[in-house]
mmCIF file with all atom_site columns, C-alpha atoms in Angstrom:
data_model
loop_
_atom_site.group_PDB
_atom_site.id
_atom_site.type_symbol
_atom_site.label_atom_id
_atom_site.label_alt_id
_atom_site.label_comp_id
_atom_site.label_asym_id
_atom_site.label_entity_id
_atom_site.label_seq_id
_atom_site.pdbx_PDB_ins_code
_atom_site.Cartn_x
_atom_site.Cartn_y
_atom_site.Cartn_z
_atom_site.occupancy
_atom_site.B_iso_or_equiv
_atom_site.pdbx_formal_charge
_atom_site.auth_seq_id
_atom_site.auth_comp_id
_atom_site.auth_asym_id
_atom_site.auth_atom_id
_atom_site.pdbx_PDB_model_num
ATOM 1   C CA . UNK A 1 1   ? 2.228  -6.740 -6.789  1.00 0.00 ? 1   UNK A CA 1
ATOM 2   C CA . UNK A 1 2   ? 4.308  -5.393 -9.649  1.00 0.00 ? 2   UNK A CA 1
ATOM 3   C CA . UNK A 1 3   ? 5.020  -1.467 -9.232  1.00 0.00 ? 3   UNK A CA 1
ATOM 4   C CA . UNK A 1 4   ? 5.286  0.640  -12.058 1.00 0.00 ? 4   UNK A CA 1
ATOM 5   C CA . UNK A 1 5   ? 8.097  2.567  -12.419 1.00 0.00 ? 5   UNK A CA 1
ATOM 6   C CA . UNK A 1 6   ? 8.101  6.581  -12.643 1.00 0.00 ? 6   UNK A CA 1
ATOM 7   C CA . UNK A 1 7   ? 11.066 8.141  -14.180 1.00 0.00 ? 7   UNK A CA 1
ATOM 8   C CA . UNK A 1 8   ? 12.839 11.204 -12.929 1.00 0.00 ? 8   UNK A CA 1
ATOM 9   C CA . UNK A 1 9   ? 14.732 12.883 -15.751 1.00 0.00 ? 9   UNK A CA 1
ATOM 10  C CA . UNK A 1 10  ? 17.271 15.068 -14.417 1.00 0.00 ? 10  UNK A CA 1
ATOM 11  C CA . UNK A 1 11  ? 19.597 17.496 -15.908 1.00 0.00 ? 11  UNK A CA 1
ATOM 12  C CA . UNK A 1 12  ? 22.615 19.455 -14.701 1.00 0.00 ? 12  UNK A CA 1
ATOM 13  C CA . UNK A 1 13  ? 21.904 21.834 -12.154 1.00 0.00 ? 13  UNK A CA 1
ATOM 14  C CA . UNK A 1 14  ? 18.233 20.454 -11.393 1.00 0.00 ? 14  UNK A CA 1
ATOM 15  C CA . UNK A 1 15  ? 16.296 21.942 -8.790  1.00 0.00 ? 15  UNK A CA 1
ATOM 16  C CA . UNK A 1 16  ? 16.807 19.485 -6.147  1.00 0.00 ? 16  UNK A CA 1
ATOM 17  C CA . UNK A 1 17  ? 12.826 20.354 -4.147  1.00 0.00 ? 17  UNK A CA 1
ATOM 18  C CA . UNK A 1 18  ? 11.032 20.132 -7.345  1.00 0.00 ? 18  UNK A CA 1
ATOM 19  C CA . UNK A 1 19  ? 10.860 16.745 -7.316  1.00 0.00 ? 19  UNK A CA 1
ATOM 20  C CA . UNK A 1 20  ? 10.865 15.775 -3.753  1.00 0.00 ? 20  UNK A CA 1
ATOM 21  C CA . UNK A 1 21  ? 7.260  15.687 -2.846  1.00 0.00 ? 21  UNK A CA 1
ATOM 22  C CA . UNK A 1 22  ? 6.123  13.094 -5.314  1.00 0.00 ? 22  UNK A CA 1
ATOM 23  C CA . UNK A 1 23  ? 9.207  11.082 -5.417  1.00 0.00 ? 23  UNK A CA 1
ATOM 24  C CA . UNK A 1 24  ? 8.148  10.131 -1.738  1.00 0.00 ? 24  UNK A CA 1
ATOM 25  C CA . UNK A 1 25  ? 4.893  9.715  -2.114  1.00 0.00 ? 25  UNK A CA 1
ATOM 26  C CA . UNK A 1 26  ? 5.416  7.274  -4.931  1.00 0.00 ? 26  UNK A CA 1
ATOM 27  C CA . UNK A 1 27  ? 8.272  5.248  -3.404  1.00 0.00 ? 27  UNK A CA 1
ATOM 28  C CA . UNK A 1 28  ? 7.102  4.870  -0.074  1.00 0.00 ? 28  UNK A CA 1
ATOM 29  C CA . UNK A 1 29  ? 3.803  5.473  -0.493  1.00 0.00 ? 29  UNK A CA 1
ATOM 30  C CA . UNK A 1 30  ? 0.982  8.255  -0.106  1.00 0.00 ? 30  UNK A CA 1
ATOM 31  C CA . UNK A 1 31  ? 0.363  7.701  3.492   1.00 0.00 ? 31  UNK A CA 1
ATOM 32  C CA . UNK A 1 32  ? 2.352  4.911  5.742   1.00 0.00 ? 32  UNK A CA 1
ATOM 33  C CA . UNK A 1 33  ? 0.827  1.938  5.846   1.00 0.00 ? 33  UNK A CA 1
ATOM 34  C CA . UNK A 1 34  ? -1.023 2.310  2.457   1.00 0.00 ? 34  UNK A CA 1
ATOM 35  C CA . UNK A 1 35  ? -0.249 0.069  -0.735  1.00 0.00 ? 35  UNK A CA 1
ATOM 36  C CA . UNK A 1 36  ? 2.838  1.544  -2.944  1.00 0.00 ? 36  UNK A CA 1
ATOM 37  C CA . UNK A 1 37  ? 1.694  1.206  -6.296  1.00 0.00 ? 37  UNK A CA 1
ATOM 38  C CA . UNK A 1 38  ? 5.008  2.832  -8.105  1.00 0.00 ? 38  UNK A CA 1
ATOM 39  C CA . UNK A 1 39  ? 8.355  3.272  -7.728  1.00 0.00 ? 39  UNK A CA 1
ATOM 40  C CA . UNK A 1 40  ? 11.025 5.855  -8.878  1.00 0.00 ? 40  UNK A CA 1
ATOM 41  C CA . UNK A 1 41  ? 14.098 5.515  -10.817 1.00 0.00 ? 41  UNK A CA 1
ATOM 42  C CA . UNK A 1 42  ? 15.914 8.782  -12.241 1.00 0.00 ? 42  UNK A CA 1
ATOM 43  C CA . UNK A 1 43  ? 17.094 9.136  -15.542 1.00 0.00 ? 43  UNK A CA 1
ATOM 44  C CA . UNK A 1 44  ? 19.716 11.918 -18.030 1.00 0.00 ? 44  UNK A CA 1
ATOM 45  C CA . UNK A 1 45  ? 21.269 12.486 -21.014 1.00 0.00 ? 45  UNK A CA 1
ATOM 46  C CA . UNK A 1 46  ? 24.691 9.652  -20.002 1.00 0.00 ? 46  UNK A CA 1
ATOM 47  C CA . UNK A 1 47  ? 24.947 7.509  -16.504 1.00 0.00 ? 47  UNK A CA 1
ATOM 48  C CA . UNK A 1 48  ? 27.518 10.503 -15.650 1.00 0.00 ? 48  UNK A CA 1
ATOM 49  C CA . UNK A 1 49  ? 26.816 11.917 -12.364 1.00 0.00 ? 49  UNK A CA 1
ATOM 50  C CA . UNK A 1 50  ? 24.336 14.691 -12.129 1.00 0.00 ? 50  UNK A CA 1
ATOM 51  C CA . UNK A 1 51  ? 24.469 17.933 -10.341 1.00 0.00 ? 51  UNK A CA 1
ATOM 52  C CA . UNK A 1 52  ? 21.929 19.574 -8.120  1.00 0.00 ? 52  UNK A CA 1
ATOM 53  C CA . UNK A 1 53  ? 21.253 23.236 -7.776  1.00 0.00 ? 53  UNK A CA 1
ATOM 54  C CA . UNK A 1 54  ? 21.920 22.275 -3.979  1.00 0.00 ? 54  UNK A CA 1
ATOM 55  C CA . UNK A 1 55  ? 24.982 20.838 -4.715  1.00 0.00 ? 55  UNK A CA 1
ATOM 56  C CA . UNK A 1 56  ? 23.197 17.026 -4.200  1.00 0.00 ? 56  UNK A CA 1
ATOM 57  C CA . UNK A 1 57  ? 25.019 14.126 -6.959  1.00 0.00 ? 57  UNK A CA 1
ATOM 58  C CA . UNK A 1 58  ? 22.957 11.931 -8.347  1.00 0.00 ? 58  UNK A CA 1
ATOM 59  C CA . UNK A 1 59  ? 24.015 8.935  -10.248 1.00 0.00 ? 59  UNK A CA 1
ATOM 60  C CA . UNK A 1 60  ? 20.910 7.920  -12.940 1.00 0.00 ? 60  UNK A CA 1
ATOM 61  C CA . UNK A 1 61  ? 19.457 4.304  -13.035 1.00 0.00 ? 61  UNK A CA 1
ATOM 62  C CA . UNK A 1 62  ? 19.173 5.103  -16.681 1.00 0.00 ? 62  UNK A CA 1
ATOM 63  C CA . UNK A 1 63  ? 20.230 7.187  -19.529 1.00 0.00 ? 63  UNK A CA 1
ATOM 64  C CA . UNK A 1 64  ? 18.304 7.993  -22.778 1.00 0.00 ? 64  UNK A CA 1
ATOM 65  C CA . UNK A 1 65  ? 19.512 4.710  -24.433 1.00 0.00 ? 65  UNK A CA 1
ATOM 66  C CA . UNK A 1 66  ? 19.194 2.181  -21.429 1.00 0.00 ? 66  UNK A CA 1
ATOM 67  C CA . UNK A 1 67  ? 15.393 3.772  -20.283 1.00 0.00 ? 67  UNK A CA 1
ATOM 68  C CA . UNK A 1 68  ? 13.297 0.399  -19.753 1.00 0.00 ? 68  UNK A CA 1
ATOM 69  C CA . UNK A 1 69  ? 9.969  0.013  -22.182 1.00 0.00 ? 69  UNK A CA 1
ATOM 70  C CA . UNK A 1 70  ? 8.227  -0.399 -19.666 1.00 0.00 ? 70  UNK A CA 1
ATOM 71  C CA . UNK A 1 71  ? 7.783  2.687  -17.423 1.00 0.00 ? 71  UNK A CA 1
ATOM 72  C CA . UNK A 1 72  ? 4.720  4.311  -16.826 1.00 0.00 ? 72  UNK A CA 1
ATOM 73  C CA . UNK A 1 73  ? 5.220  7.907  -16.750 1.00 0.00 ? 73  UNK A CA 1
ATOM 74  C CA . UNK A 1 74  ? 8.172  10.881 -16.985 1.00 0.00 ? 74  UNK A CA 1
ATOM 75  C CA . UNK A 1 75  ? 8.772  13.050 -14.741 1.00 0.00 ? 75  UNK A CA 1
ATOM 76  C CA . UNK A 1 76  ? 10.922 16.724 -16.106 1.00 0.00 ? 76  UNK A CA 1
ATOM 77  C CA . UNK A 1 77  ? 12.190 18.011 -12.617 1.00 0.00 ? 77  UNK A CA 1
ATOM 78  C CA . UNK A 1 78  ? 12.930 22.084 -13.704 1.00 0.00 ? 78  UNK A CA 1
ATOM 79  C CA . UNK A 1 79  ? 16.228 23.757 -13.571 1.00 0.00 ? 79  UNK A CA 1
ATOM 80  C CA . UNK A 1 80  ? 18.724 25.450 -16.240 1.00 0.00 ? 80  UNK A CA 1
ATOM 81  C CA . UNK A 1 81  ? 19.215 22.648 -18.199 1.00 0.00 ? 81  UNK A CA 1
ATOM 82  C CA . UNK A 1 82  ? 16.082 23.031 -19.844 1.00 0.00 ? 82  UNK A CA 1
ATOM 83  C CA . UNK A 1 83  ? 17.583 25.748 -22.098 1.00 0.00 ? 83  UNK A CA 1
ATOM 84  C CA . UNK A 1 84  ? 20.603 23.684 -23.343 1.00 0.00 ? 84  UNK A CA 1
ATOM 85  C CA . UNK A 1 85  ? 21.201 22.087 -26.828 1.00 0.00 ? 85  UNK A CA 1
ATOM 86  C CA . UNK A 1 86  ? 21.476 18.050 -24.612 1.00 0.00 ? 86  UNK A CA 1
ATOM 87  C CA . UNK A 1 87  ? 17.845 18.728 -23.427 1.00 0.00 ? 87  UNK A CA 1
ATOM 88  C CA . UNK A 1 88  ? 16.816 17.827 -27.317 1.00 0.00 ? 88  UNK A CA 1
ATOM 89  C CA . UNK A 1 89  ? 17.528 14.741 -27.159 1.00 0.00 ? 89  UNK A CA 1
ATOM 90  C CA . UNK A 1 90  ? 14.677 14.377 -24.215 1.00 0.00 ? 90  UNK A CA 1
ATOM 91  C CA . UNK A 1 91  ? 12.309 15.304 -26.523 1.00 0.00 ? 91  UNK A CA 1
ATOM 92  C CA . UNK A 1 92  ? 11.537 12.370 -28.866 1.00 0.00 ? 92  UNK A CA 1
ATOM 93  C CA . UNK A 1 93  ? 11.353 10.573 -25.341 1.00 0.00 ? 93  UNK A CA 1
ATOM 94  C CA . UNK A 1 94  ? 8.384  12.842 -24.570 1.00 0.00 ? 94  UNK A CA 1
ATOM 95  C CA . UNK A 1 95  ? 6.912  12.514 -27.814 1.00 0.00 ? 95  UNK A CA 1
ATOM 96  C CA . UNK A 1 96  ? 6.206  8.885  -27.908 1.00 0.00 ? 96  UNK A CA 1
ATOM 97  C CA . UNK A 1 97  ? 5.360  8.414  -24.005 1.00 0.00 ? 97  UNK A CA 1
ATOM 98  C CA . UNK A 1 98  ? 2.505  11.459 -24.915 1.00 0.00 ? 98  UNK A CA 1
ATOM 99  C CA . UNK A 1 99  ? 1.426  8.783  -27.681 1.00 0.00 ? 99  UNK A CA 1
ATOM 100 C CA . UNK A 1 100 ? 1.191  5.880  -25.615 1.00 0.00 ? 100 UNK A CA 1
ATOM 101 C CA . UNK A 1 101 ? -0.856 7.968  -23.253 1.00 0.00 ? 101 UNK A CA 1
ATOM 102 C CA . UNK A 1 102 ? 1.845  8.098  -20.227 1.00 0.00 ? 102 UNK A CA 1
ATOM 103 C CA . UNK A 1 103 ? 2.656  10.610 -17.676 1.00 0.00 ? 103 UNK A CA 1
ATOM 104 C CA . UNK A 1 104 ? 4.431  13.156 -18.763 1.00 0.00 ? 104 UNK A CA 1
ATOM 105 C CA . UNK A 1 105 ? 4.967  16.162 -15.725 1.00 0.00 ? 105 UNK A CA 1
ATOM 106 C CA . UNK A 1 106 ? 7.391  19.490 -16.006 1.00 0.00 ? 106 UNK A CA 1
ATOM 107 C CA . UNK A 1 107 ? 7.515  21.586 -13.444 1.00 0.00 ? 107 UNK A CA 1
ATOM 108 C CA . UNK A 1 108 ? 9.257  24.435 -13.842 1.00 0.00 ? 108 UNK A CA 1
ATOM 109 C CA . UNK A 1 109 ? 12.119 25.341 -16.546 1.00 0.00 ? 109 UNK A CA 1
ATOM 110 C CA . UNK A 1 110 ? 10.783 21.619 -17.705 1.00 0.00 ? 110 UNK A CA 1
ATOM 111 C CA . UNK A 1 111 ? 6.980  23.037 -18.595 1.00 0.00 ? 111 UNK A CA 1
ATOM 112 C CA . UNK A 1 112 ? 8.702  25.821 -20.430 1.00 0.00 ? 112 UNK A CA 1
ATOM 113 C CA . UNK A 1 113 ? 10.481 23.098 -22.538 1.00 0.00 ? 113 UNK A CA 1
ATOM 114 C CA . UNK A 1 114 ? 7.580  21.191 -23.161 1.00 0.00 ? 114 UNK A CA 1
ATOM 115 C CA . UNK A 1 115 ? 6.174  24.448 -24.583 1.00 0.00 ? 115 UNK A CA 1
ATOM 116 C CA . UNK A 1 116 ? 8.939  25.097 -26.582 1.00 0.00 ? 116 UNK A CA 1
ATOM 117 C CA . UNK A 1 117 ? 8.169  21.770 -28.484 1.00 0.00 ? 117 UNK A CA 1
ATOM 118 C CA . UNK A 1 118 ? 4.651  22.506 -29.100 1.00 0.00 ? 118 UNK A CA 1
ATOM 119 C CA . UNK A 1 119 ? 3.563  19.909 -26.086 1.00 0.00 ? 119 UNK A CA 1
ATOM 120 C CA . UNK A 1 120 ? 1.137  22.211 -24.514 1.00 0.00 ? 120 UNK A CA 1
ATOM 121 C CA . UNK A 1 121 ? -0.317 23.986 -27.367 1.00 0.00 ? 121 UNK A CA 1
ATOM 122 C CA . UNK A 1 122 ? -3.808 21.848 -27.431 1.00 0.00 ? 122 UNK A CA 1
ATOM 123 C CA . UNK A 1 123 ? -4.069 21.579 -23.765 1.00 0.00 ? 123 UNK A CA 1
ATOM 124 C CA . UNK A 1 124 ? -4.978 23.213 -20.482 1.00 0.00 ? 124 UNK A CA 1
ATOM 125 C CA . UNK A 1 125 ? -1.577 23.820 -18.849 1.00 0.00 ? 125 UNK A CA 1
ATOM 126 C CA . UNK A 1 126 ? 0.628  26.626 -16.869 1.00 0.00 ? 126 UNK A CA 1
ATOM 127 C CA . UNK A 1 127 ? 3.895  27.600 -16.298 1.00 0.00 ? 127 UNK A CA 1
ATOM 128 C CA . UNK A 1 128 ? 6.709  30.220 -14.630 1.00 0.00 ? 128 UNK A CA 1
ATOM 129 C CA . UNK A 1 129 ? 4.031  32.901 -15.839 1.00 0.00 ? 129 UNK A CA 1
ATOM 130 C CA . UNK A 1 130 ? 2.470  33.460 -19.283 1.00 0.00 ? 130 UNK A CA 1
ATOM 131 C CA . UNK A 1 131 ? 5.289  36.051 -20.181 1.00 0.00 ? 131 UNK A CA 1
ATOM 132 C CA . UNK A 1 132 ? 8.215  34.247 -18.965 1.00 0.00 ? 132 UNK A CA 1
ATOM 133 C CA . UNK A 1 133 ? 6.525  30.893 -21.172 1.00 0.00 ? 133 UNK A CA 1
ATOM 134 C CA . UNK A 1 134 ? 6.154  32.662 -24.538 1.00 0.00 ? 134 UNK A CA 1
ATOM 135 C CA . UNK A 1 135 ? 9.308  34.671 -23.951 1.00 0.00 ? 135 UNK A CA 1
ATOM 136 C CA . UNK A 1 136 ? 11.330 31.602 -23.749 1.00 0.00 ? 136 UNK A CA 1
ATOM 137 C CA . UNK A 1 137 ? 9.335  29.044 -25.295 1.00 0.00 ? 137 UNK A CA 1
ATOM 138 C CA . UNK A 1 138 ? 9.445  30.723 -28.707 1.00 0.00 ? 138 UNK A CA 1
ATOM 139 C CA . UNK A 1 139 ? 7.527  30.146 -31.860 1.00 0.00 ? 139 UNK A CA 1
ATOM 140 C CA . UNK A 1 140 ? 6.460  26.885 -31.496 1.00 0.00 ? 140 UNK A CA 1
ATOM 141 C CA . UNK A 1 141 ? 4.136  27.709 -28.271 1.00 0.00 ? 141 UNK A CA 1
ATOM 142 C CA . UNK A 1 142 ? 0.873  28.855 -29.725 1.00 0.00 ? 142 UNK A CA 1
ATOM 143 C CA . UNK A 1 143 ? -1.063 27.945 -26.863 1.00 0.00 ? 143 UNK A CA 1
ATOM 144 C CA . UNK A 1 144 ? -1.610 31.065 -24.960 1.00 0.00 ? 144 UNK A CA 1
ATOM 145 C CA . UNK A 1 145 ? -5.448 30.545 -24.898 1.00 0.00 ? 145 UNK A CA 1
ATOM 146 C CA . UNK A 1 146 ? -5.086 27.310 -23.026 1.00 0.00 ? 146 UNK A CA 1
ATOM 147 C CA . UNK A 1 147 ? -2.674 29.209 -20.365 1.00 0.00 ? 147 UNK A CA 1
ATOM 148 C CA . UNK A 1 148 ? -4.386 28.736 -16.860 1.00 0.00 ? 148 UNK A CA 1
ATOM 149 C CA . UNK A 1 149 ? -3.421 31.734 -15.275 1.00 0.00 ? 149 UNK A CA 1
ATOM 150 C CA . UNK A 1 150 ? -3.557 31.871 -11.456 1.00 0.00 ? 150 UNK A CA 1
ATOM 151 C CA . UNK A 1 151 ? -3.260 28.352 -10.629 1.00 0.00 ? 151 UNK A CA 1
ATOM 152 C CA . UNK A 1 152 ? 0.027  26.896 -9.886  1.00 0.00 ? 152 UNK A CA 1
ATOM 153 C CA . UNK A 1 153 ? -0.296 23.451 -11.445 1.00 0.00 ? 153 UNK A CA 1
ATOM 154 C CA . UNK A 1 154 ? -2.318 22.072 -13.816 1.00 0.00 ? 154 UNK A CA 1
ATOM 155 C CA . UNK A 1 155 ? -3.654 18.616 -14.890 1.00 0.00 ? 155 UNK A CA 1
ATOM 156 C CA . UNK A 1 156 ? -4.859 17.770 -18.402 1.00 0.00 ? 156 UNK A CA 1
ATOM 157 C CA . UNK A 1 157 ? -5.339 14.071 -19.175 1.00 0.00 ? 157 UNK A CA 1
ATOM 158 C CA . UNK A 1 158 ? -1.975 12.573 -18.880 1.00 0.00 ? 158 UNK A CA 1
ATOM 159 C CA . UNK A 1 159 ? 0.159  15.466 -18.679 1.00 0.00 ? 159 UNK A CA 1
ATOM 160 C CA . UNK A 1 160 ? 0.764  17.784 -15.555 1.00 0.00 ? 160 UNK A CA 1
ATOM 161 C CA . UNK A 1 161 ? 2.363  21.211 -15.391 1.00 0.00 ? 161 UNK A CA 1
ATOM 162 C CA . UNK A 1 162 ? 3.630  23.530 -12.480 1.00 0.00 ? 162 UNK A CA 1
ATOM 163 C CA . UNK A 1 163 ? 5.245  26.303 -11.831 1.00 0.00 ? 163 UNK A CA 1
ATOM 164 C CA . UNK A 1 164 ? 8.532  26.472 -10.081 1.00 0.00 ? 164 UNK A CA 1
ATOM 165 C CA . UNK A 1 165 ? 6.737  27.587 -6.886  1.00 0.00 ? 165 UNK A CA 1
ATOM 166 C CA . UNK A 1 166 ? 4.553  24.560 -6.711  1.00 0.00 ? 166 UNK A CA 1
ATOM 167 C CA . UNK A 1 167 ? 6.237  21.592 -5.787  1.00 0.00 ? 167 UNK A CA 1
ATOM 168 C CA . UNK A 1 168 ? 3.671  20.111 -3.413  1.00 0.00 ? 168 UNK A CA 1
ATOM 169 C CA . UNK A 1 169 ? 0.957  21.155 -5.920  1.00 0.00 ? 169 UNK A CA 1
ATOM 170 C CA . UNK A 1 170 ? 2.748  19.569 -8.817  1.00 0.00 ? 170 UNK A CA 1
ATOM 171 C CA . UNK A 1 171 ? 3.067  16.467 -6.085  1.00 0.00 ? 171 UNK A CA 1
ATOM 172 C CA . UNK A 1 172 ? -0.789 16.660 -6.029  1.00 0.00 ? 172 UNK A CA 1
ATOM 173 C CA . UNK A 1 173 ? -1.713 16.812 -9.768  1.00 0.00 ? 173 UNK A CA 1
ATOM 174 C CA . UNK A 1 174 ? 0.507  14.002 -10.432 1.00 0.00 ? 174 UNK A CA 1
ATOM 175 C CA . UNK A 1 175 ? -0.398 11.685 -7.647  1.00 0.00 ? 175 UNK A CA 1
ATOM 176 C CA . UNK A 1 176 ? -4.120 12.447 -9.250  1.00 0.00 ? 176 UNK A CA 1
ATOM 177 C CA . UNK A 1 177 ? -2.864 11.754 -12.876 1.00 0.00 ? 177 UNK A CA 1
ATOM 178 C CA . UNK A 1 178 ? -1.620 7.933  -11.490 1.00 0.00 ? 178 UNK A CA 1
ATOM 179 C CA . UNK A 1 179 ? -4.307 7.398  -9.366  1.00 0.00 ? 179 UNK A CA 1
ATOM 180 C CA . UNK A 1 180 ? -1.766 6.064  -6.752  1.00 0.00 ? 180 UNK A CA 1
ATOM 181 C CA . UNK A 1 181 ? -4.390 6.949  -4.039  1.00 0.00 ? 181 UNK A CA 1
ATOM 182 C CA . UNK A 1 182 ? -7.779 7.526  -2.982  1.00 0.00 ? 182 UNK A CA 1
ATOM 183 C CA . UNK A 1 183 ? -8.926 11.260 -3.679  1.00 0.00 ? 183 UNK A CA 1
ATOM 184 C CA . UNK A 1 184 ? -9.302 12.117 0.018   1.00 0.00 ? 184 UNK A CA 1
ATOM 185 C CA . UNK A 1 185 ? -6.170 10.395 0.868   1.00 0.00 ? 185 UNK A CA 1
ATOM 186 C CA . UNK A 1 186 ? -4.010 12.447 -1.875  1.00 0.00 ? 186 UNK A CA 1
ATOM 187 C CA . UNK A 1 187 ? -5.951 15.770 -0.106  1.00 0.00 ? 187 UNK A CA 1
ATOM 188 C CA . UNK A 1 188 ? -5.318 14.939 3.181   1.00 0.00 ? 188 UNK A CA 1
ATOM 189 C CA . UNK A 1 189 ? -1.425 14.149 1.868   1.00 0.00 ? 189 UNK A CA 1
ATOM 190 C CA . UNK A 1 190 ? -1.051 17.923 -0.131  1.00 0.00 ? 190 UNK A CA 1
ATOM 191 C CA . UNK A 1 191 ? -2.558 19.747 3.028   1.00 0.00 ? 191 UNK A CA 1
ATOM 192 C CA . UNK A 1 192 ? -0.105 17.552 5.338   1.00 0.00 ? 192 UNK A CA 1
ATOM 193 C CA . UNK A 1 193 ? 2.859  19.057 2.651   1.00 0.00 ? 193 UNK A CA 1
ATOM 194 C CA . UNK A 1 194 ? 1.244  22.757 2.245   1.00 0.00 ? 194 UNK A CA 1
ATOM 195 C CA . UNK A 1 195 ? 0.469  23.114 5.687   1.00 0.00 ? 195 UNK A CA 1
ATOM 196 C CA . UNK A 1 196 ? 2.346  20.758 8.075   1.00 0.00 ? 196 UNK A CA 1
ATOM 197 C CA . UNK A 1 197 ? 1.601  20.360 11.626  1.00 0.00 ? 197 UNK A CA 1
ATOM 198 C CA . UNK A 1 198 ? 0.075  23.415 13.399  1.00 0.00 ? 198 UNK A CA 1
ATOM 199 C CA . UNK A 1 199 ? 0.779  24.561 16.598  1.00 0.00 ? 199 UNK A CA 1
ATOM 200 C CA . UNK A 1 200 ? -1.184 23.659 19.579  1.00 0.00 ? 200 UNK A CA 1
#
């Protein structure tokens, strides 16, 4: 079976948990045992090495130049990066996987920047908080009425957004977007996450 590959697009100083979640549920699969549809490869600006928020080095598979045709989906892991003049050249990236109807997730810093590019004004989507979206998103977001307020990740269509508090629910949203799993398998996957073993 050929896996489709998920990209990771990481910054400097990405926030290492914010992508965690769903990069091991897609490359080794949902639950053990259970057919891996995708698998991950990470992506930024040059093949440089990258630099965590936890200190963590990552060395991309790809950079904006090399990134395959192929791939099925993006994946903006948050951090302060988000807010700097190389994240602009992430955005015609974005533009033309939202055209051929691919993945696109930001969690974080990352769903502010999709905001700030007019990505989320037309769909349902949330963020840091309402405030902290229009505050730094700027001019271009107009889509305040399509804000879901209270709910810490959101799925429209194709494109998923979180909050920076929600890793495990962006995890969840995503995994739903792919259809990597059964619905009741995903579930019993994000309470496994949320809630891990209790105590007997």
């Amino acid at each position: 079976m050929n896996k489709k590959e998920i990209i990771f697009v990481l910054l400097s100083e990405f926030a290492d948990w914010e992508g965690a979640y769903i990069a091991t549920c897609l490359n080794t699969g949902v639950k053990p045992g259970r057919p891996i549809l995708y698998t991950t490869g990470t992506m930024s600006i040059t093949k440089e090495p990258v630099l965590s928020i936890g200190g963590f080095k990552v060395l991309p598979d790809y950079d904006i130049n090399t990134l395959p045709e192929e791939y099925a989906g993006l994946v903006l892991v948050g951090g302060s990066g988000w807010f700097t003049p190389e994240a602009m050249q992430i955005v015609p990236l974005v533009e033309k996987a939202i055209q051929e109807n691919k993945l696109v997730a930001g969690i974080c810093n990352a769903s502010v920047f999709l905001g700030m590019h007019g990505f989320l004004n037309n769909i349902k989507h949330t963020s840091n908080r309402l405030d902290y979206l229009k505050q730094y998103a700027g001019e271009k977001y107009t889509g305040e009425a399509n804000y879901i307020i209270n709910q810490q990740a959101v799925r429209d269509g194709n494109i998923v957004t979180a909050s920076g508090t929600a890793p495990v629910e962006f995890c969840r949203e995503i995994l739903y977007a792919l259809e990597a799993e059964t619905p009741e398998i995903i579930e019993e996957s994000y309470q496994y996450y949320k809630n891990g073993f209790l105590p007997q």
